Coordinates of C-alpha atoms in Angstrom, one line a residue:
V1 CA -108.8 -52.3 -93.7
D2 CA -105.7 -51.8 -96.1
H3 CA -108.1 -48.6 -97.4
S4 CA -109.3 -47.0 -94.0
A5 CA -108.7 -43.7 -93.0
E6 CA -108.2 -44.7 -89.9
A7 CA -104.7 -46.0 -88.6
I8 CA -105.6 -49.8 -87.6
L9 CA -103.2 -52.3 -85.9
V10 CA -103.8 -55.7 -84.9
A11 CA -101.4 -57.1 -81.6
D12 CA -100.8 -60.2 -80.0
R13 CA -101.7 -61.0 -76.2
Q14 CA -98.7 -59.0 -75.2
G15 CA -99.2 -56.0 -77.5
I16 CA -97.1 -56.7 -80.1
V17 CA -97.9 -55.5 -83.2
Q18 CA -98.7 -57.7 -86.2
Y19 CA -100.1 -55.9 -88.5
A20 CA -100.4 -52.6 -89.9
N21 CA -102.5 -50.7 -92.2
P22 CA -101.1 -48.2 -94.8
A23 CA -103.0 -45.2 -92.8
V24 CA -100.6 -45.8 -89.6
E25 CA -97.7 -44.3 -92.0
R26 CA -100.0 -41.5 -93.1
I27 CA -100.9 -40.3 -89.5
T28 CA -97.1 -40.4 -88.2
G29 CA -94.8 -40.6 -90.8
H30 CA -93.2 -43.8 -89.5
P31 CA -93.5 -46.6 -91.9
R32 CA -95.5 -49.4 -91.2
E33 CA -92.2 -51.9 -90.5
A34 CA -91.2 -49.6 -88.2
V35 CA -94.0 -50.3 -85.7
L36 CA -94.2 -54.6 -86.8
G37 CA -92.6 -56.3 -84.2
R38 CA -92.5 -53.8 -81.3
L39 CA -95.1 -53.3 -78.4
A40 CA -97.9 -50.6 -79.6
P41 CA -97.2 -47.7 -78.6
A42 CA -100.6 -47.0 -77.6
F43 CA -100.2 -49.5 -75.3
R44 CA -97.2 -47.5 -73.8
E45 CA -99.0 -44.4 -73.7
A46 CA -102.1 -45.4 -72.2
S47 CA -100.7 -47.1 -69.7
S48 CA -100.0 -44.3 -67.8
T49 CA -103.0 -43.6 -65.3
P50 CA -103.9 -41.6 -62.3
Y51 CA -103.3 -43.2 -58.8
G52 CA -105.7 -46.3 -58.3
A53 CA -107.6 -46.2 -61.5
P54 CA -107.7 -49.0 -63.6
T55 CA -104.8 -49.7 -66.1
V56 CA -105.3 -50.6 -70.0
W57 CA -104.5 -53.8 -69.4
E58 CA -107.0 -54.7 -66.7
I59 CA -109.6 -53.1 -68.4
L60 CA -108.7 -55.0 -71.8
A61 CA -108.6 -57.9 -69.7
S62 CA -112.0 -57.6 -68.3
G63 CA -113.6 -57.9 -72.0
R64 CA -114.3 -54.4 -72.1
S65 CA -112.7 -51.6 -74.6
W66 CA -110.2 -48.5 -73.9
Q67 CA -110.8 -45.3 -75.3
G68 CA -108.7 -42.6 -74.9
R69 CA -106.8 -39.4 -76.4
L70 CA -102.8 -39.9 -77.2
A71 CA -100.3 -37.4 -78.5
G72 CA -97.2 -38.6 -80.5
K73 CA -94.4 -37.0 -82.7
R74 CA -94.1 -37.4 -86.8
K75 CA -91.2 -38.7 -88.1
D76 CA -90.5 -35.2 -89.2
G77 CA -90.7 -33.6 -85.6
S78 CA -94.4 -32.4 -85.9
G79 CA -96.8 -33.7 -83.3
Y80 CA -100.1 -35.3 -83.7
V81 CA -103.2 -36.6 -81.9
V82 CA -105.3 -39.6 -82.4
A83 CA -108.3 -40.9 -80.7
S84 CA -107.9 -44.1 -80.1
T85 CA -110.0 -47.6 -79.2
I86 CA -108.1 -50.5 -78.1
S87 CA -111.0 -54.0 -78.1
P88 CA -109.7 -57.5 -76.9
I89 CA -110.3 -60.1 -79.2
F90 CA -111.6 -63.8 -77.4
E91 CA -111.8 -67.2 -79.5
E92 CA -113.4 -69.7 -77.3
G93 CA -113.5 -67.1 -74.3
A94 CA -109.7 -67.1 -74.3
L95 CA -108.1 -63.4 -75.4
C96 CA -105.8 -64.1 -78.0
A97 CA -105.2 -60.5 -79.7
Y98 CA -106.1 -56.7 -79.8
V99 CA -107.5 -54.5 -82.4
L100 CA -106.5 -50.7 -82.1
V101 CA -108.0 -48.5 -83.9
N102 CA -106.7 -44.7 -84.1
R103 CA -108.5 -41.6 -85.7
D104 CA -106.1 -39.0 -86.5
V105 CA -107.6 -35.6 -84.3
T106 CA -104.8 -33.1 -84.7
H107 CA -106.8 -30.5 -86.6
Q108 CA -110.0 -30.6 -83.9
Q109 CA -107.6 -30.8 -80.9
Q110 CA -106.2 -27.3 -82.1
L111 CA -109.4 -25.9 -82.7
E112 CA -111.2 -27.1 -79.3
A113 CA -107.9 -25.5 -77.7
E114 CA -108.6 -22.1 -80.1
L115 CA -112.2 -22.4 -78.7
H116 CA -111.0 -22.7 -75.3
H117 CA -108.7 -20.1 -75.6
A118 CA -111.1 -17.7 -76.9
Q119 CA -113.5 -18.6 -74.0
K120 CA -111.4 -18.0 -71.3
L121 CA -110.7 -14.7 -73.0
E122 CA -114.2 -13.8 -73.2
A123 CA -114.8 -14.8 -69.2
V124 CA -111.5 -12.8 -68.2
G125 CA -112.6 -9.7 -70.5
T126 CA -116.0 -9.6 -68.7
M127 CA -114.4 -9.6 -65.3
V128 CA -112.0 -6.9 -66.6
S129 CA -115.0 -4.2 -67.9
G130 CA -116.3 -4.7 -64.4
I131 CA -113.2 -3.9 -62.1
A132 CA -112.4 -1.1 -65.2
H133 CA -115.8 0.5 -64.2
E134 CA -115.5 -0.1 -60.5
I135 CA -112.0 1.9 -60.9
N136 CA -113.5 4.1 -63.1
N137 CA -116.1 5.2 -60.8
I138 CA -113.1 5.9 -57.9
L139 CA -111.0 7.9 -60.1
T140 CA -114.8 10.4 -60.8
P141 CA -113.8 11.7 -56.9
V142 CA -110.2 11.8 -57.5
M143 CA -110.6 14.0 -60.5
G144 CA -112.9 16.3 -59.2
Y145 CA -110.8 17.1 -56.3
A146 CA -107.6 17.4 -58.1
D147 CA -109.5 19.6 -60.6
L148 CA -110.2 21.8 -57.1
L149 CA -106.8 22.1 -56.0
V150 CA -105.2 23.2 -59.7
H151 CA -108.1 25.9 -59.4
H152 CA -107.5 27.1 -56.0
L153 CA -103.9 26.7 -55.8
Q154 CA -101.5 29.5 -57.0
A155 CA -99.7 28.4 -60.4
G156 CA -96.0 27.8 -59.4
V157 CA -96.0 27.3 -56.0
P158 CA -95.5 23.2 -55.4
P159 CA -98.6 21.8 -54.3
H160 CA -99.8 23.3 -57.6
E161 CA -97.5 21.3 -59.4
Y162 CA -98.3 18.3 -56.9
A163 CA -102.1 18.5 -57.7
T164 CA -101.4 18.9 -61.7
E165 CA -99.1 16.0 -61.4
V166 CA -102.0 14.0 -60.0
R167 CA -104.6 15.7 -62.5
A168 CA -102.4 14.2 -65.4
N169 CA -102.2 10.7 -64.0
V170 CA -105.8 10.7 -63.5
L171 CA -106.6 11.5 -66.8
R172 CA -103.9 8.8 -68.0
A173 CA -106.0 6.1 -65.8
R174 CA -109.3 7.4 -67.4
D175 CA -107.9 7.0 -70.9
L176 CA -106.6 3.3 -70.6
I177 CA -110.0 2.4 -69.0
A178 CA -111.8 3.7 -71.5
S179 CA -110.0 1.7 -73.9
V180 CA -110.8 -1.2 -71.4
L181 CA -113.9 -0.6 -71.7
A182 CA -114.3 0.1 -75.5
V183 CA -113.0 -3.7 -76.5
S184 CA -115.4 -5.4 -74.1
R185 CA -118.2 -4.1 -74.9
K186 CA -117.3 -3.9 -78.6
Q187 CA -117.5 -0.4 -79.4
P188 CA -116.3 0.6 -83.7
G189 CA -115.5 3.6 -82.9
E190 CA -115.2 6.0 -86.1
V191 CA -115.4 3.0 -89.0
R192 CA -114.4 4.9 -91.9
P193 CA -112.0 3.7 -94.8
V194 CA -108.4 3.8 -93.7
A195 CA -105.5 3.7 -96.2
L196 CA -103.0 1.5 -94.0
G197 CA -99.7 2.6 -95.9
A198 CA -100.1 6.1 -94.6
L199 CA -100.9 5.1 -91.2
A200 CA -97.8 2.6 -90.8
G201 CA -95.4 5.8 -91.9
E202 CA -96.7 7.4 -89.4
V203 CA -96.4 4.9 -86.9
L204 CA -93.3 4.0 -87.4
R205 CA -92.0 8.4 -88.1
L206 CA -92.7 7.5 -83.6
I207 CA -91.7 4.3 -83.3
R208 CA -88.6 5.5 -84.3
A209 CA -88.0 8.8 -82.2
T210 CA -89.1 5.9 -79.3
L211 CA -87.0 2.9 -80.2
P212 CA -82.8 2.3 -79.5
R213 CA -80.8 3.5 -82.5
N214 CA -79.5 -0.3 -82.7
I215 CA -83.2 -1.5 -83.5
H216 CA -83.3 -1.2 -87.7
I217 CA -86.2 -1.0 -88.7
V218 CA -87.2 -1.9 -92.4
Q219 CA -90.9 -1.4 -94.0
R220 CA -92.1 -3.3 -96.5
T221 CA -95.6 -2.5 -98.3
E222 CA -96.1 -4.0 -101.6
D223 CA -99.4 -1.8 -102.3
P224 CA -99.6 1.5 -100.4
D225 CA -103.3 1.6 -101.8
L226 CA -104.1 -1.2 -99.1
V227 CA -107.7 0.1 -97.1
V228 CA -109.7 -1.7 -94.6
L229 CA -112.7 -0.2 -92.6
A230 CA -112.1 1.0 -89.0
D231 CA -111.1 3.3 -86.8
A232 CA -107.8 5.0 -87.9
G233 CA -107.4 5.7 -84.4
K234 CA -107.5 2.1 -82.7
L235 CA -105.6 0.9 -85.9
Q236 CA -102.5 3.1 -84.6
S237 CA -102.7 1.7 -81.3
V238 CA -102.6 -1.8 -82.9
L239 CA -99.3 -1.1 -84.8
M240 CA -97.8 0.8 -81.8
N241 CA -98.2 -1.7 -79.5
L242 CA -96.9 -4.6 -81.5
C243 CA -93.8 -2.5 -82.9
L244 CA -93.3 -1.4 -79.5
N245 CA -93.8 -4.9 -78.0
A246 CA -91.1 -6.0 -81.0
G247 CA -88.4 -3.0 -79.3
H248 CA -89.0 -4.2 -76.1
A249 CA -87.9 -7.9 -76.9
M250 CA -84.8 -6.7 -78.4
P251 CA -82.5 -5.4 -75.4
D252 CA -79.6 -5.6 -77.1
G253 CA -80.4 -4.4 -80.6
G254 CA -81.8 -6.0 -83.6
E255 CA -84.4 -6.0 -86.4
L256 CA -87.8 -4.8 -86.7
C257 CA -90.0 -5.2 -89.8
L258 CA -93.4 -4.2 -90.4
A259 CA -94.6 -5.0 -94.0
M260 CA -98.2 -5.2 -95.5
R261 CA -99.3 -7.3 -98.4
R262 CA -103.0 -8.2 -99.8
E263 CA -104.0 -11.3 -99.6
A264 CA -106.8 -13.9 -100.8
L265 CA -108.1 -16.6 -98.8
A266 CA -109.5 -19.4 -100.1
Q267 CA -110.5 -21.0 -97.1
A268 CA -110.6 -20.2 -93.6
P269 CA -107.2 -20.5 -91.7
A270 CA -106.9 -24.0 -90.0
L271 CA -106.9 -22.0 -86.1
H272 CA -109.8 -19.6 -87.6
P273 CA -112.8 -21.5 -89.2
E274 CA -115.0 -19.0 -88.1
R275 CA -113.4 -16.5 -90.8
R276 CA -114.7 -16.3 -94.3
A277 CA -112.9 -17.2 -97.5
G278 CA -112.1 -13.4 -99.5
D279 CA -109.3 -10.7 -99.6
Y280 CA -108.0 -9.6 -96.4
V281 CA -104.9 -7.1 -95.8
R282 CA -101.9 -9.3 -94.1
I283 CA -99.6 -6.8 -91.6
T284 CA -96.5 -8.5 -90.1
V285 CA -94.6 -7.1 -87.3
R286 CA -91.7 -9.2 -87.2
D287 CA -88.5 -8.7 -84.7
T288 CA -85.1 -11.0 -83.7
G289 CA -85.3 -10.7 -80.0
V290 CA -85.7 -13.5 -77.7
G291 CA -89.1 -14.9 -78.7
M292 CA -91.4 -16.8 -76.9
D293 CA -92.0 -20.3 -75.3
M294 CA -94.9 -22.4 -75.7
A295 CA -96.8 -21.4 -72.2
M296 CA -95.9 -17.7 -72.8
R297 CA -97.3 -17.9 -76.3
D298 CA -100.5 -19.9 -75.2
R299 CA -100.9 -16.7 -72.6
I300 CA -100.1 -13.8 -74.6
F301 CA -103.1 -12.2 -75.5
E302 CA -104.8 -12.7 -72.0
P303 CA -105.2 -9.5 -69.6
F304 CA -102.6 -8.2 -67.2
F305 CA -100.3 -10.9 -68.8
T306 CA -96.7 -9.2 -69.2
S307 CA -93.1 -10.5 -69.4
R308 CA -91.5 -7.6 -68.0
Q309 CA -90.5 -6.6 -64.8
A310 CA -92.9 -5.2 -62.5
G311 CA -93.8 -1.3 -63.0
Q312 CA -92.2 -1.6 -66.9
G313 CA -96.1 -2.9 -68.3
T314 CA -99.3 -2.6 -67.7
G315 CA -100.2 -6.3 -69.7
L316 CA -102.9 -4.8 -71.4
G317 CA -101.5 -3.7 -74.7
L318 CA -101.6 -7.1 -76.5
Y319 CA -105.2 -8.0 -74.8
L320 CA -106.4 -4.2 -76.5
V321 CA -105.0 -5.8 -79.7
H322 CA -106.6 -8.9 -79.9
G323 CA -109.9 -7.3 -78.7
I324 CA -109.3 -4.6 -81.6
V325 CA -108.8 -6.8 -84.8
Q326 CA -111.6 -9.0 -83.7
E327 CA -113.6 -6.3 -84.0
Y328 CA -112.9 -5.2 -87.3
G329 CA -113.4 -9.4 -88.5
G330 CA -110.1 -9.9 -88.0
F331 CA -108.0 -12.3 -86.5
I332 CA -103.6 -12.8 -85.6
E333 CA -101.5 -15.6 -86.2
L334 CA -98.1 -15.7 -83.9
Q335 CA -95.2 -17.7 -84.6
S336 CA -92.3 -17.5 -82.0
A337 CA -89.7 -19.6 -80.3
P338 CA -87.3 -18.6 -77.8
D339 CA -83.9 -16.8 -79.2
A340 CA -85.3 -17.4 -82.3
G341 CA -87.6 -13.9 -82.9
T342 CA -91.6 -13.4 -83.2
T343 CA -93.7 -13.3 -86.0
F344 CA -97.7 -11.5 -85.2
E345 CA -99.8 -11.6 -88.5
V346 CA -102.6 -9.6 -88.4
Y347 CA -105.2 -10.3 -91.0
L348 CA -108.1 -7.6 -91.8
P349 CA -110.8 -7.7 -94.3
V350 CA -109.9 -5.5 -97.1
A351 CA -112.7 -2.6 -98.0
P352 CA -115.1 -3.4 -100.4
P353 CA -114.6 -0.7 -103.5
G354 CA -116.1 2.4 -103.2
A355 CA -116.4 2.4 -99.1

């Protein structure tokens, strides 16, 4: 028991812990002495049941075991999740104690949440693709009539200007729909070696002309010869979207940093087990803006989700970024907290030698 990887506790009939093995400290970060002589946390957490459902005490009193997942906080403040089993112990037909076995499933819970989120994005993306296709069909006759008006109306008169403006806006809408459909259908575009240093410099030149002067832009590239296989236009869209979002997150000014470096991953990242070990380019876009809470972080890559006011964003930018990065075998990691800025880290496989 002392060498078990699972946390094992023995509690008396009132749920007061009489024994705890060393794994309790490894999983929770709290010393064993901290739980001895106290009500087992599992009883406290598991006692919250839906109205009408039997309580943990009622289940155990009937001679059955209780099973479920419980969340807690380690001593350092980080969270953990355990799969808990509480079993009653009877002696000569009388209940005398409980044995609690807690298996750490924190990593498994994270992977399940990541898988659920990926499935949700895929389902919503399929729906968005269908909607975009229908809108494209609607825009086709609008574009045709706009072309006819531009051709037949006299140039320089207001109706001609109105028709020209309608045509320009329809073209913008069609370009946006084409981007959505390209991501949904995973169309790779023109895949070729792309020098990220030059591409980043070009993007930042455009960004400097767009963002307010009170935003300080910093570029850090450890290796100017970093190359990935992708479509240059799509990668430019990724960098532009991330940088513009960073700028919008700093209405009172701040610092935007775009950094690139080569990074070797010896094993798959915890939240991205499907990614292979190997050499990646890590593109970091960091801002010192308003940051995001957990609810916003969980939805940030969903289509049509935006934190901006109505009319100030489509909510498709980061959805497209996510799709493009996945398309080229990469993944994204996000760190953010309210009033603490936001950091996006995009990982893309390094192009093989001679590509």
